Amino acid sequence: MFNSHQAGVLIVSDTHRLLYTNEQASRLNTKRKTLYCDSLGKITHYQLKENLHTHKQFKLQNFTVSIVPIEYNEQPSKLIRLKTNMPQSDVVSKLNLGLITFDMNGTIISTNNYFDEICKRQVKHIEELLYEPYPHIFESLNQPASKSCRWQTIKLKYLPRNRHYEYVINQHHQHYLMQVRDVTQLTLKHRALQQQAALDPLTGLANRQVFEDRLSQALIRTKRSQQKIALALLDLDDFKQVNDSLGHHVGDQLLNTIACRLKEYVRKSDTVARLGGDEFCIIFEQVNSEQSVRSKLRKLNDALSRPIMLQGHTLYPKASLGACITDGNLDENEIYKRADAAMYGAKNMKRGSVKLHQATESFNHSSSIKEQLNNEIDYSQFELFFQPSVTTNTQQVCSIEALLRWRENGKPSLPKEFFNVIESEGHANKIESWVIHEACRCRKTWAEKKLIDSSVPISINISKSYFYHPNFLPHLHNELARFNISPEMIELDIEESCLTSAEKKSLQITKKLSDIGVKIAIDRFGSSHTSLRTLHDFPINRIKLDRKLVANLDSIDSLLVKSIINAAQQLNIEVVGEGVESDELIDFYTDCSCDALQGYIISRPAKQQSLELYLKSQCEVHC
């Protein structure tokens, strides 16, 4: 133990006989072992210093001497400690290891240079260094031998606060040696690795693993405190369009910007995480009411919707938010499932919508649909309804839209109530194939009955996922051939985002459709920020104006609507005004020179038999 000290250590008997000299003291000694001892009298500090100063073998400027009574080999003895500032060549002095020797009473016998440099204060008793009770540092000595040499974290007074240290204590007879080492870099690296494992590498938000753990803990706290929490899920609208049109590097920058806005908005007690792709989630703790959650989500959505300039492009992000509130009566899976259902409900509304899950029939309905889809699809439950569009001037039928319905318990459900569930379960492509088949069959029937002219197409809504599916075009070709109908009798309704999400691919598909004669219409035109360039670049036959453009007649921007209509007509594209439910709107569209109208005031969606009666009456009027 003493050999590891930089200080010179000697132990002498009461008769001043030298009993022990450590390696450091040996360097200061000569062959005459009586150098430090006055055999005629009592050892004193003064005598020791004088002997060292006057001895011709040593040239010491500054050193200290301390004398401590000890028991050595069960005999009363004295320990003499000599400490000098002379340069040391000994290996121990170069170790980055603090060494402190102290007796059973805690009296410090010696410290090495390294410890003195970091401590910067002389201490006489080990207790002066400790924040915790003195006996605490001896706990490791009472453990089994395999554990007693393990390093433990320590907090010592007078050590730098921005550093991290560990210690270990070994016992040698009646003395103790404490070793202190600096583990700052090791601690920082360990923390960095922990942080990397807990954070999403792109945005720096919590990852899915951390989210699941914090949600579990939040639910436990909720049960104890009898307070509520809300889980909100957020999905960016048309994010794939950004990646496909501007590149993934811009998409990553957009995700980072959204993450920063989320962190700025939520409280420190809340958790924001990225679950993957463009899906984020927030755990709001200690919420008061549904109204407060709705208010939080709306404010959050407003913050996310601010324009973003990236790589010279101005983006207008929109997000669909769904949330579920619980007082702890739901488990992790259930609250996530309900928040997810609410988010998909928001996606069925306009872009940037917010929806709070209600424990009502809607969720039970979705669960019922999923249960039914676990079995083989029963196509007899699906049917098509039809809604015609008429020309503005002559009121003649110019197209007929096929609308999917799912009949459960005798009541038809709208697509917004079930299609997202069907799509999430992977059945959408099969059902859309069935819709194309039924639409072609009906159009063939009307042609044979001569109810409408061959120039009047049947409009079929095509989702984005099916539009890009490799089976889409072959299936359409097969159905046209099966029923032997002209391609001009088919019109495909596609939303704007479908064309702009992958422009090169969508342009190839639309040109193939146009080459064989299939008509193409853009549904809900004006619902996104797509430029009019789309009308010029793509082979579009018709656009259907989104009903939100004329939702409020008192505040309609007639100049904007007229400009859209004029631009489309200049490109030989027909314009249909959707959602026409009043005479005032008919007059407005007539003034704007809109080509055709569709809405409840003209005809509600009807079954095939009812539509055929309507078509017969139209024939009688116009024949």
Coordinates of C-alpha atoms in Angstrom, one line a residue, residues 76-293:
P76 CA 3.7 1.1 19.3
S77 CA 5.5 2.9 16.5
K78 CA 5.5 6.1 14.6
L79 CA 4.8 6.7 10.9
I80 CA 6.8 9.5 9.3
R81 CA 5.5 10.9 6.0
L82 CA 7.8 13.0 3.9
K83 CA 6.3 14.9 1.0
T84 CA 8.2 17.0 -1.4
N85 CA 7.5 18.8 -4.7
M86 CA 10.6 17.5 -6.4
P87 CA 10.0 15.8 -9.8
Q88 CA 9.1 12.2 -9.6
S89 CA 10.0 9.5 -12.1
D90 CA 8.1 6.8 -10.4
V91 CA 5.3 5.2 -12.4
V92 CA 2.7 5.7 -9.7
S93 CA 3.2 9.4 -9.9
K94 CA 2.2 9.4 -13.6
L95 CA -0.9 7.4 -13.1
N96 CA -4.2 9.3 -13.5
L97 CA -5.4 7.8 -10.2
G98 CA -6.0 9.6 -7.0
L99 CA -4.6 7.8 -3.9
I100 CA -5.6 8.5 -0.3
T101 CA -4.3 6.6 2.7
F102 CA -6.1 6.9 6.0
D103 CA -6.4 5.0 9.3
M104 CA -9.4 3.4 10.9
N105 CA -10.3 6.7 12.6
G106 CA -10.4 8.4 9.2
T107 CA -7.3 10.5 9.7
I108 CA -5.6 11.0 6.3
I109 CA -2.0 9.7 6.3
S110 CA -1.1 10.7 2.7
T111 CA -2.4 11.7 -0.7
N112 CA -0.6 11.6 -4.0
N113 CA 0.0 14.5 -6.4
Y114 CA -2.8 13.6 -8.7
F115 CA -5.4 13.8 -6.0
D116 CA -4.0 17.0 -4.7
E117 CA -4.2 18.6 -8.1
I118 CA -7.9 17.7 -8.5
C119 CA -8.8 18.5 -4.9
K120 CA -6.9 21.7 -4.6
R121 CA -7.3 21.7 -0.8
Q122 CA -5.5 20.1 2.1
V123 CA -7.6 17.8 4.2
K124 CA -6.7 16.0 7.4
H125 CA -9.7 13.7 7.8
I126 CA -11.5 11.6 5.3
E127 CA -14.9 12.9 6.6
E128 CA -14.0 16.4 5.3
L129 CA -14.3 15.1 1.8
L130 CA -17.6 13.3 2.1
Y131 CA -21.1 14.4 1.5
E132 CA -22.5 11.1 2.9
P133 CA -22.0 9.7 6.4
Y134 CA -18.5 8.5 7.0
P135 CA -19.3 4.8 7.6
H136 CA -20.9 4.6 4.1
I137 CA -17.6 4.3 2.3
F138 CA -16.8 1.1 4.1
E139 CA -19.9 -0.8 2.9
S140 CA -18.1 -2.3 0.0
L141 CA -15.5 -3.9 2.4
N142 CA -18.3 -5.9 4.0
Q143 CA -19.3 -7.5 0.8
P144 CA -17.9 -10.8 -0.6
A145 CA -14.4 -10.6 -2.0
S146 CA -15.7 -10.8 -5.6
K147 CA -17.7 -7.6 -5.1
S148 CA -15.5 -5.6 -2.7
C149 CA -13.1 -4.5 -5.4
R150 CA -15.8 -3.1 -7.7
W151 CA -15.6 0.6 -8.5
Q152 CA -18.5 2.7 -7.2
T153 CA -19.6 6.2 -8.0
I154 CA -18.6 8.8 -5.5
K155 CA -19.2 12.5 -4.7
L156 CA -16.4 14.2 -2.9
K157 CA -16.2 17.8 -1.8
Y158 CA -13.6 20.0 -3.5
L159 CA -13.6 17.9 -6.6
P160 CA -14.6 19.6 -10.0
R161 CA -18.4 19.5 -10.2
N162 CA -18.4 19.0 -14.0
R163 CA -16.4 15.7 -13.7
H164 CA -17.4 12.2 -12.8
Y165 CA -15.4 10.0 -10.4
E166 CA -15.5 6.4 -9.1
Y167 CA -13.7 5.0 -6.1
V168 CA -12.6 1.7 -4.6
I169 CA -11.3 1.0 -1.0
N170 CA -8.9 -1.7 0.0
Q171 CA -7.9 -2.6 3.5
H172 CA -4.3 -3.2 4.6
H173 CA -4.0 -4.2 8.2
Q174 CA -5.1 -1.1 10.2
H175 CA -5.0 1.2 7.2
Y176 CA -7.1 1.9 4.1
L177 CA -6.2 2.9 0.6
M178 CA -8.9 4.8 -1.4
Q179 CA -8.3 5.0 -5.1
V180 CA -10.2 7.6 -7.1
R181 CA -10.4 7.7 -10.9
D182 CA -11.8 10.1 -13.4
V183 CA -14.6 8.4 -15.5
T184 CA -15.9 11.6 -17.1
Q185 CA -15.3 10.5 -20.7
L186 CA -16.6 7.0 -20.0
T187 CA -19.7 8.4 -18.4
L188 CA -20.4 10.8 -21.3
K189 CA -19.9 8.1 -23.9
H190 CA -22.3 5.8 -22.0
R191 CA -24.9 8.6 -21.8
A192 CA -24.5 9.2 -25.5
L193 CA -25.0 5.6 -26.4
Q194 CA -28.1 5.5 -24.1
Q195 CA -29.4 8.6 -25.8
Q196 CA -28.8 7.2 -29.3
A197 CA -30.7 4.0 -28.4
A198 CA -33.7 6.1 -27.1
L199 CA -33.9 8.7 -29.9
D200 CA -35.1 8.7 -33.4
P201 CA -31.9 9.3 -35.4
L202 CA -33.4 11.7 -37.9
T203 CA -35.5 14.0 -35.7
G204 CA -34.0 13.5 -32.3
L205 CA -37.5 12.8 -30.9
A206 CA -38.2 9.7 -28.7
N207 CA -38.4 6.5 -30.8
R208 CA -41.2 3.9 -30.7
Q209 CA -39.6 1.9 -27.9
V210 CA -39.4 4.9 -25.6
F211 CA -42.9 6.0 -26.6
E212 CA -44.3 2.6 -25.6
D213 CA -42.5 2.7 -22.2
R214 CA -43.7 6.2 -21.5
L215 CA -47.2 5.5 -22.5
S216 CA -47.2 2.5 -20.1
Q217 CA -45.9 4.6 -17.3
A218 CA -48.3 7.4 -18.0
L219 CA -51.3 5.0 -17.8
I220 CA -50.0 3.8 -14.4
R221 CA -49.7 7.4 -13.1
T222 CA -53.2 8.1 -14.4
K223 CA -54.7 5.3 -12.5
R224 CA -53.0 6.4 -9.3
S225 CA -53.7 10.2 -9.6
Q226 CA -57.2 9.7 -11.2
Q227 CA -56.3 12.2 -13.8
K228 CA -56.7 11.8 -17.6
I229 CA -54.2 11.6 -20.4
A230 CA -54.6 11.9 -24.1
L231 CA -52.8 10.1 -26.9
A232 CA -52.6 12.0 -30.1
L233 CA -51.4 10.5 -33.4
L234 CA -50.4 12.7 -36.3
D235 CA -49.9 11.9 -39.9
L236 CA -48.7 14.3 -42.6
D237 CA -51.0 14.7 -45.6
D238 CA -49.4 14.0 -49.0
F239 CA -46.0 13.4 -47.6
K240 CA -45.2 10.8 -50.2
Q241 CA -45.8 13.5 -52.8
V242 CA -43.0 15.6 -51.3
N243 CA -40.6 12.7 -51.4
D244 CA -41.5 11.7 -54.9
S245 CA -41.5 15.2 -56.4
L246 CA -38.8 17.0 -54.5
G247 CA -36.6 14.1 -53.2
H248 CA -36.1 12.3 -49.9
H249 CA -33.6 14.9 -48.6
V250 CA -36.3 17.6 -48.7
G251 CA -38.7 15.1 -47.1
D252 CA -36.2 14.6 -44.3
Q253 CA -35.9 18.4 -43.8
L254 CA -39.7 18.6 -43.7
L255 CA -39.8 15.9 -41.0
N256 CA -37.2 17.7 -39.0
T257 CA -39.1 21.0 -39.2
I258 CA -42.3 19.3 -38.1
A259 CA -40.4 17.7 -35.1
C260 CA -39.0 21.1 -34.0
R261 CA -42.5 22.6 -34.1
L262 CA -43.9 19.8 -32.1
K263 CA -41.1 20.1 -29.4
E264 CA -41.7 23.9 -29.2
Y265 CA -45.4 23.5 -28.7
V266 CA -45.8 20.7 -26.1
R267 CA -45.0 21.0 -22.4
K268 CA -41.9 19.4 -20.9
S269 CA -44.1 16.9 -19.1
D270 CA -45.6 15.6 -22.4
T271 CA -43.9 13.2 -24.7
V272 CA -43.4 13.7 -28.4
A273 CA -42.2 10.7 -30.5
R274 CA -41.7 9.7 -34.1
L275 CA -43.1 6.2 -34.8
G276 CA -41.7 6.0 -38.3
G277 CA -42.2 7.6 -41.7
D278 CA -44.4 10.7 -41.3
E279 CA -46.2 9.4 -38.3
F280 CA -45.7 11.2 -34.9
C281 CA -47.4 10.9 -31.6
I282 CA -47.9 13.0 -28.5
I283 CA -48.8 11.9 -24.9
F284 CA -50.5 14.8 -23.2
E285 CA -50.5 14.2 -19.4
Q286 CA -52.9 15.7 -16.9
V287 CA -55.6 16.9 -19.3
N288 CA -58.7 18.5 -18.0
S289 CA -61.4 17.9 -20.6
E290 CA -62.2 17.0 -24.2
Q291 CA -62.5 20.6 -25.0
S292 CA -59.0 21.4 -23.8
V293 CA -57.6 18.5 -25.9

